[in-house]
Amino acid sequence: MKLTGGQIVLEILLEHGVDTVFGYPGGAALNVYDALYQYKDKIKHVLTAHEQGAAHAADGYARSSGKTGVVFATSGPGATNLVTGIATAFMDSVPMVAITSNVVNSLIGRDAFQEIYITGVTLTITKHNFFVNKIEDLAHALRESFRIANSGRKGPVLIDITKDVTAQLCEFQKMETYALDKLPKANDEQIREVADLINQAKKPVIYFGGGVTASGASKELAQLSEKADLPAAHTIMATGVIGSDDEKNLGLIGMHGTVPANKAVHEADLVLALGTRFSDRVALNMNEFAKRATIVQVDLDKSEMNKNVLVDISVISDVKYFLEKLIPLVEAKKRPEFLKTVQDWKKTYRIEKDNPDVLKPHQLIRTICDMTDKETIYVTDVGQHQMWSAQYIKHKTPNSFLTSAGLGTMGFGYGAAIGAQTAFPDKRVIHVTGDGSFHMNLNEACTAVSYELPIITVIFNNQVLGMVYQWQSAFYEGRLSSTTPARKTDFVKVAEGFGAKGFKASTLSEFEDVFAKALKEKGPVWIECMIDKEEKVLPMIPGGLTVEDVILE
Amino acid sequence: MKKEVNKSVVCLIVDNQPNVLARISSLIGRRNFNISTITASETNTHGLTRITLVVNSDDENVLNQVVAQTEKLEVVKKAYLLDMSNTLYRELLLIKIKTDEHERSAIREIVDIYRAKIIDLSKSSMIIELTGSPEKIDGFMDMVDCYEIMEVCRTGVTGIERGL
């Protein structure tokens, strides 16, 4: 059958099981959106306020559901507005296909209205991108986009289609989706070697990251930790993979990680790094990181081996496959002495102190967790509230803590929450944000209202740009350069202006009260929570140092 | 390639498609890899291009990163480090030198010793072509440095491993 380019785009989305896309129309995208109109029974399009919000929504949809996030945008500014969203997904290995339209092929390169060379712009923030100016190339490029986005280490792919192609007719045949690339698998010898190391180690520690979630190895990780009595520290990407109250969960590692997590890795004689990349926020000093340990790194991306920290054994493998083969070779044993030490650290270094009179970040988060069910999806923005969330949210499930970890994108949260709530209409989605981050993209409230998404946004309002404020206070002798903006935003009124509900809380009991109300709302709710600007994210290990230099107060 | 500055050569076999050089050079920029030359040309296999990178390092980890990161690009079919001791390297030089009749014979002597070729001659200048290892070309450049060099064009290094 003969279809237009626009129809081919949608047929191929259907081939890949896509039923939801996020985006924003425009001149060059008219034909694609016209096709979308014809397919509206099969594919739901979520219109956002801004293309950045659409990109973050596609990202949040993918992170929470494991499916590919798909985002549409028009040429020029539509395409450039996706850039931050694409880069965010790239840094956190999120599968995404961004489909942009460009001006007609005869105008390409002539600085036409709303023309941008988006494939050039996104070269280093996509796994690959395509420029399609021939209708015969379209179907293949689209299928390739899905294959590449989901193969190996996942990530975003952009496909830019000229407007004339989206209108032209071409013979189209449905096809099976392209097979994904085979994942690398560790060889038996290496697995045996690692098993022996674990069996012999006195103080072995697991340090794991987003690769564990990506390969669906949460269960295997828990089994290994249980069988060999291995305490485990996680990166922010892997929050929720092991239940937060699990005895062997050391918590977050790195700059704002727990003392037990950082101490354990610092003193370990064996560190098993699973699906993680030794980022500068974890290996704060690349030469000192786990320096007493034999380091084994397991990752499917060869380029992550010895990139930041030099390791002793590199295993290029899908983490799930590796763990499945490893577990039977590992001796079931207890390490009471080491585990006791770890538990003692956990008790010694608890730093949060309750206070009934003011809103303390940890109490706020604890209350949210206590009042919602364990299937809740938490989405954060970036800054102090993000770190408090990673530290204190009581996690039970993987894929339920969505945060911009690698790129650290302020303004990520609302879009991502919209994506998650769209993927899971029946789950509770809580968006934790700060007044700084929220000001960046709160415009997406209109989207949440349009689609009646009952996202609860909890705004940690300390009236300063908290994380930078904290650094300026601690390391710049209190020179508060552009972090105390004296904004007068009335979040309750703004919420109401958008047609959402707005509440405000200054004490814990007030919060409990309004949060209970928020849980009953059908549409989006904002709760502005007043936080003291001197609240700090602690513990903290400044970059370049080790846990020996940890700041506790 | 024996050199005072430690250099290594990485060979990439890539899809011959628009933008392929931009993809490689963007990656090099993005990762802050320090390279001195890059050459690209079609191969005998239709659709494949060979790119030769000279990397200003002989650190194993740096080189592994260059190979592993470039290999991740969709367009890169193969990336590998050339074995220095078993590879032949060549570079082409074109150089235009200002000359008068008094200097010509002296330059010709250098040209002969280096087995270069004079490929163009005018009353006031000559163009010399030289193919050889980068060291040989550096050596030649040293020898003609005392003359007035008007233009220089070097192709960058290509390399190929010897047969067994």
Coordinates of C-alpha atoms in Angstrom, one line a residue, chain A residues 20 50 78 97 105 122 171 206 270 314 319 355 399 406 415 505 534:
Chain A
T20 CA 1.9 7.2 23.4
H50 CA 7.2 23.4 25.6
G78 CA 11.1 23.0 18.2
V97 CA 13.4 8.3 19.7
N105 CA 14.6 19.6 1.1
T122 CA 22.7 16.6 18.5
E171 CA 5.0 1.9 -1.0
I206 CA 28.9 -4.3 45.9
L270 CA 36.9 -6.4 47.1
S314 CA 37.1 -5.7 33.5
V319 CA 25.0 -7.6 34.2
N355 CA 12.0 18.8 64.9
N399 CA 12.2 2.2 38.1
G406 CA 24.2 12.4 34.9
G415 CA 7.9 16.8 32.4
A505 CA 2.5 24.1 54.5
E534 CA 20.1 27.0 56.0

